[in-house]
Amino acid sequence: EIVMTQSPATLSVSPGERATLSCRASQSVSSNLAWYQQKPGQAPRLLIYGASTRATGIPARFSGSGSGTEFTLTISSLQSEDFAVYYCQQYNNWPSLTFGGGTKVEIK
Amino acid sequence: QVQLVQSGAEVKKPGASVKVSCKASGYTFTSYGISWVRQAPGQGLEWMGWISAYNGNTNYAQKLQGRVTMTTDTSTSTAYMELRSLRSDDTAVYYCARDALIGGYSYTDYWGQGTLVTVSS
């Protein structure tokens, strides 16, 4: 099983600042990596797939990078609606999917 | 527009079974697979398994093998997830999620609203 590790667990950021979230895979997942945003009481929302492609309707302030085992989600200028939990997901081992433990982005 | 609408909340006793439904609309149901993902209170996302809506092929998480069964009814465009021998640590919100791509090696794009299953004596 591919293990996905996210860091940090919690990130405290002020509105307007940049947030950088990390995701590491226990073995290479190529670029088969997605990022999701989840707000309390809601289902996850797809942000990024293919490690760096924004999903439909996702603002340009969200960007993804990386390949192999190291990935990054960057939110360039945090808006109030961006405070949420973010999960990475590998699908290189499809149909077996694995999620990271999540990073909570909170208001500093 | 693509929608996945799940059945309502359930309360079950330990040892019982639960069957959650996920009714799809807005796309050709048999063209895309469906994954089931659960989330225990305050915890992260756990993939449970996947089913092809085309031919019913399944792939289950090893830890749930023998307790979970995923099925589809193509006549109603509905996917089902049944979990047996429920334990307290099965208390979670259960989500269905659609493969984004036809044919495999896919992330998930559309998600159901979630179904809370509470296991308590």
Short mmCIF file of C-alpha atoms in Angstrom, two decimals:
data_model
loop_
_atom_site.label_atom_id
_atom_site.label_comp_id
_atom_site.label_asym_id
_atom_site.label_seq_id
_atom_site.Cartn_x
_atom_site.Cartn_y
_atom_site.Cartn_z
CA GLU A 1 0.00 0.00 0.00
CA ILE A 2 1.24 3.47 -0.84
CA VAL A 3 1.35 5.66 2.26
CA MET A 4 0.74 9.39 1.85
CA THR A 5 2.14 11.72 4.50
CA GLN A 6 1.08 15.36 4.73
CA SER A 7 2.82 18.14 6.61
CA PRO A 8 2.30 20.13 8.62
CA ALA A 9 -0.81 18.81 10.34
CA THR A 10 -1.91 22.39 11.06
CA LEU A 11 -0.84 25.57 9.33
CA SER A 12 -1.67 28.96 10.85
CA VAL A 13 -1.74 31.68 8.22
CA SER A 14 -2.99 35.25 8.08
CA PRO A 15 -5.43 36.26 5.33
CA GLY A 16 -3.54 37.46 2.27
CA GLU A 17 -0.46 35.40 3.08
CA ARG A 18 0.87 32.42 1.16
CA ALA A 19 0.30 28.87 2.36
CA THR A 20 2.49 25.96 1.33
CA LEU A 21 1.30 22.41 2.03
CA SER A 22 3.39 19.29 1.51
CA CYS A 23 2.52 15.71 0.61
CA ARG A 24 5.00 12.84 0.40
CA ALA A 25 4.38 9.38 -1.05
CA SER A 26 6.11 6.25 0.26
CA GLN A 27 6.90 5.29 -3.34
CA SER A 28 6.64 7.04 -6.66
CA VAL A 29 3.14 7.90 -7.81
CA SER A 30 4.39 9.71 -10.93
CA SER A 31 2.03 12.69 -11.39
CA ASN A 32 -1.05 10.74 -10.32
CA LEU A 33 -1.76 13.01 -7.39
CA ALA A 34 -4.86 15.02 -6.56
CA TRP A 35 -5.64 17.63 -3.91
CA TYR A 36 -9.00 18.16 -2.22
CA GLN A 37 -10.41 20.85 0.04
CA GLN A 38 -12.89 19.96 2.76
CA LYS A 39 -14.89 22.36 4.89
CA PRO A 40 -16.79 21.31 8.02
CA GLY A 41 -19.93 19.35 7.23
CA GLN A 42 -19.16 19.20 3.51
CA ALA A 43 -17.86 16.59 1.11
CA PRO A 44 -14.33 17.01 -0.25
CA ARG A 45 -13.98 19.25 -3.29
CA LEU A 46 -11.48 18.50 -6.04
CA LEU A 47 -8.89 21.26 -6.46
CA ILE A 48 -5.97 19.80 -8.41
CA TYR A 49 -5.35 16.63 -10.43
CA GLY A 50 -2.34 15.36 -12.32
CA ALA A 51 -0.30 17.06 -9.58
CA SER A 52 -0.63 20.50 -11.18
CA THR A 53 -3.85 20.88 -13.19
CA ARG A 54 -6.58 22.95 -11.58
CA ALA A 55 -10.04 21.45 -11.67
CA THR A 56 -12.88 23.36 -13.31
CA GLY A 57 -13.75 26.54 -11.47
CA ILE A 58 -10.79 26.50 -9.10
CA PRO A 59 -9.20 29.95 -8.66
CA ALA A 60 -5.71 30.58 -9.99
CA ARG A 61 -4.39 31.25 -6.47
CA PHE A 62 -4.34 27.47 -6.01
CA SER A 63 -1.38 25.75 -7.63
CA GLY A 64 0.14 22.30 -7.39
CA SER A 65 3.61 21.04 -8.18
CA GLY A 66 5.81 17.99 -7.83
CA SER A 67 6.14 14.48 -9.18
CA GLY A 68 7.36 11.13 -7.98
CA THR A 69 7.21 11.26 -4.20
CA GLU A 70 7.19 14.96 -3.29
CA PHE A 71 4.26 17.29 -3.92
CA THR A 72 3.24 20.79 -2.91
CA LEU A 73 -0.03 22.69 -2.87
CA THR A 74 0.39 26.45 -2.74
CA ILE A 75 -2.32 28.97 -2.02
CA SER A 76 -0.80 32.26 -3.10
CA SER A 77 -2.94 34.69 -1.11
CA LEU A 78 -5.29 33.15 1.40
CA GLN A 79 -8.90 34.27 1.29
CA SER A 80 -11.37 33.75 4.13
CA GLU A 81 -13.06 30.92 2.23
CA ASP A 82 -9.77 29.01 1.94
CA PHE A 83 -9.56 28.11 5.62
CA ALA A 84 -10.29 24.39 5.53
CA VAL A 85 -8.65 20.97 5.62
CA TYR A 86 -6.68 19.88 2.56
CA TYR A 87 -6.03 16.27 1.54
CA CYS A 88 -3.74 14.79 -1.05
CA GLN A 89 -4.72 11.55 -2.79
CA GLN A 90 -2.67 9.22 -4.95
CA TYR A 91 -4.36 7.35 -7.79
CA ASN A 92 -1.27 5.76 -9.32
CA ASN A 93 -2.38 2.53 -7.68
CA TRP A 94 -5.93 2.90 -9.02
CA PRO A 95 -8.49 1.61 -8.24
CA SER A 96 -6.88 1.52 -4.82
CA LEU A 97 -6.71 5.13 -3.69
CA THR A 98 -4.83 6.49 -0.69
CA PHE A 99 -5.30 9.78 1.08
CA GLY A 100 -2.90 11.72 3.21
CA GLY A 101 -3.84 12.55 6.77
CA GLY A 102 -4.76 16.13 5.90
CA THR A 103 -3.48 19.63 6.66
CA LYS A 104 -5.76 22.03 8.47
CA VAL A 105 -5.26 25.64 7.36
CA GLU A 106 -6.42 27.91 10.13
CA ILE A 107 -6.55 31.65 10.67
CA LYS A 108 -3.53 33.05 12.45
CA GLN B 1 -25.24 18.49 -14.03
CA VAL B 2 -23.62 15.54 -12.34
CA GLN B 3 -25.14 14.66 -8.97
CA LEU B 4 -24.64 11.87 -6.48
CA VAL B 5 -27.41 11.73 -3.89
CA GLN B 6 -26.96 9.42 -0.94
CA SER B 7 -29.45 7.85 1.43
CA GLY B 8 -30.12 9.23 4.89
CA ALA B 9 -28.43 8.78 8.21
CA GLU B 10 -28.54 5.39 9.92
CA VAL B 11 -28.19 4.21 13.51
CA LYS B 12 -27.21 0.59 13.94
CA LYS B 13 -26.32 -1.73 16.78
CA PRO B 14 -22.99 -3.53 16.92
CA GLY B 15 -23.07 -6.67 14.81
CA ALA B 16 -25.75 -5.35 12.46
CA SER B 17 -25.41 -4.45 8.78
CA VAL B 18 -25.97 -1.20 6.92
CA LYS B 19 -26.57 -0.55 3.24
CA VAL B 20 -25.98 2.94 1.88
CA SER B 21 -27.21 4.01 -1.54
CA CYS B 22 -25.81 6.56 -3.97
CA LYS B 23 -28.10 7.61 -6.83
CA ALA B 24 -26.33 9.15 -9.80
CA SER B 25 -27.72 11.55 -12.35
CA GLY B 26 -26.48 13.88 -15.06
CA TYR B 27 -24.14 11.43 -16.78
CA THR B 28 -24.01 7.93 -18.28
CA PHE B 29 -23.85 5.84 -15.13
CA THR B 30 -22.17 2.80 -16.68
CA SER B 31 -19.25 4.83 -18.05
CA TYR B 32 -17.65 5.68 -14.70
CA GLY B 33 -16.54 3.80 -11.65
CA ILE B 34 -17.59 4.68 -8.11
CA SER B 35 -15.40 4.70 -5.03
CA TRP B 36 -16.61 4.63 -1.46
CA VAL B 37 -14.72 6.67 1.13
CA ARG B 38 -15.44 7.03 4.84
CA GLN B 39 -14.49 9.57 7.45
CA ALA B 40 -14.65 8.85 11.17
CA PRO B 41 -15.52 11.80 13.41
CA GLY B 42 -12.66 14.30 13.42
CA GLN B 43 -10.50 12.01 11.29
CA GLY B 44 -9.20 11.86 7.74
CA LEU B 45 -10.49 10.17 4.61
CA GLU B 46 -10.28 6.40 4.23
CA TRP B 47 -10.80 4.67 0.89
CA MET B 48 -13.04 1.62 1.26
CA GLY B 49 -13.26 0.27 -2.25
CA TRP B 50 -14.30 0.75 -5.85
CA ILE B 51 -16.85 -0.68 -8.22
CA SER B 52 -17.11 -0.52 -11.96
CA ALA B 53 -20.59 0.58 -12.94
CA TYR B 54 -19.93 -1.00 -16.33
CA ASN B 55 -19.39 -4.63 -15.31
CA GLY B 56 -19.62 -4.74 -11.52
CA ASN B 57 -15.93 -5.50 -10.96
CA THR B 58 -14.86 -4.54 -7.45
CA ASN B 59 -11.69 -3.80 -5.52
CA TYR B 60 -11.94 -3.57 -1.73
CA ALA B 61 -9.57 -2.23 0.89
CA GLN B 62 -7.82 -5.13 2.51
CA LYS B 63 -8.92 -4.20 6.02
CA LEU B 64 -12.58 -4.42 4.99
CA GLN B 65 -12.37 -7.60 2.91
CA GLY B 66 -15.10 -10.00 3.95
CA ARG B 67 -17.26 -7.32 5.58
CA VAL B 68 -18.02 -4.99 2.67
CA THR B 69 -19.94 -5.54 -0.55
CA MET B 70 -20.39 -2.95 -3.28
CA THR B 71 -23.01 -3.34 -5.96
CA THR B 72 -24.76 -1.31 -8.61
CA ASP B 73 -28.23 -1.26 -10.15
CA THR B 74 -27.83 0.10 -13.66
CA SER B 75 -31.61 0.30 -14.14
CA THR B 76 -31.78 3.02 -11.48
CA SER B 77 -28.22 4.39 -11.79
CA THR B 78 -27.62 3.60 -8.14
CA ALA B 79 -24.55 2.30 -6.35
CA TYR B 80 -24.76 0.53 -3.01
CA MET B 81 -22.30 -0.16 -0.22
CA GLU B 82 -23.15 -2.76 2.41
CA LEU B 83 -21.03 -3.13 5.53
CA ARG B 84 -21.66 -6.09 7.85
CA SER B 85 -20.71 -6.99 11.42
CA LEU B 86 -20.67 -3.34 12.38
CA ARG B 87 -18.43 -2.17 15.21
CA SER B 88 -18.27 1.12 17.05
CA ASP B 89 -15.22 2.16 15.02
CA ASP B 90 -17.32 1.94 11.85
CA THR B 91 -19.11 5.09 13.00
CA ALA B 92 -18.35 7.53 10.23
CA VAL B 93 -19.67 9.59 7.36
CA TYR B 94 -19.70 7.44 4.25
CA TYR B 95 -19.22 9.06 0.84
CA CYS B 96 -19.58 7.81 -2.70
CA ALA B 97 -17.38 9.50 -5.29
CA ARG B 98 -17.24 9.16 -9.07
CA ASP B 99 -14.14 8.43 -11.12
CA ALA B 100 -13.32 11.52 -13.16
CA LEU B 101 -12.06 9.55 -16.14
CA ILE B 102 -13.47 6.70 -18.16
CA GLY B 103 -11.21 3.67 -18.30
CA GLY B 104 -9.19 3.94 -15.14
CA TYR B 105 -6.22 5.57 -13.45
CA SER B 106 -8.52 8.22 -12.20
CA TYR B 107 -8.98 10.58 -9.31
CA THR B 108 -12.50 11.34 -8.09
CA ASP B 109 -14.38 14.42 -9.15
CA TYR B 110 -17.99 14.40 -7.96
CA TRP B 111 -18.89 13.33 -4.43
CA GLY B 112 -22.15 12.51 -2.71
CA GLN B 113 -23.25 14.58 0.26
CA GLY B 114 -22.29 11.86 2.73
CA THR B 115 -24.27 9.49 4.94
CA LEU B 116 -23.68 9.37 8.67
CA VAL B 117 -23.69 5.85 10.05
CA THR B 118 -23.66 5.63 13.82
CA VAL B 119 -22.94 2.29 15.49
CA SER B 120 -24.05 2.26 19.09
CA SER B 121 -25.63 -0.13 21.53
#
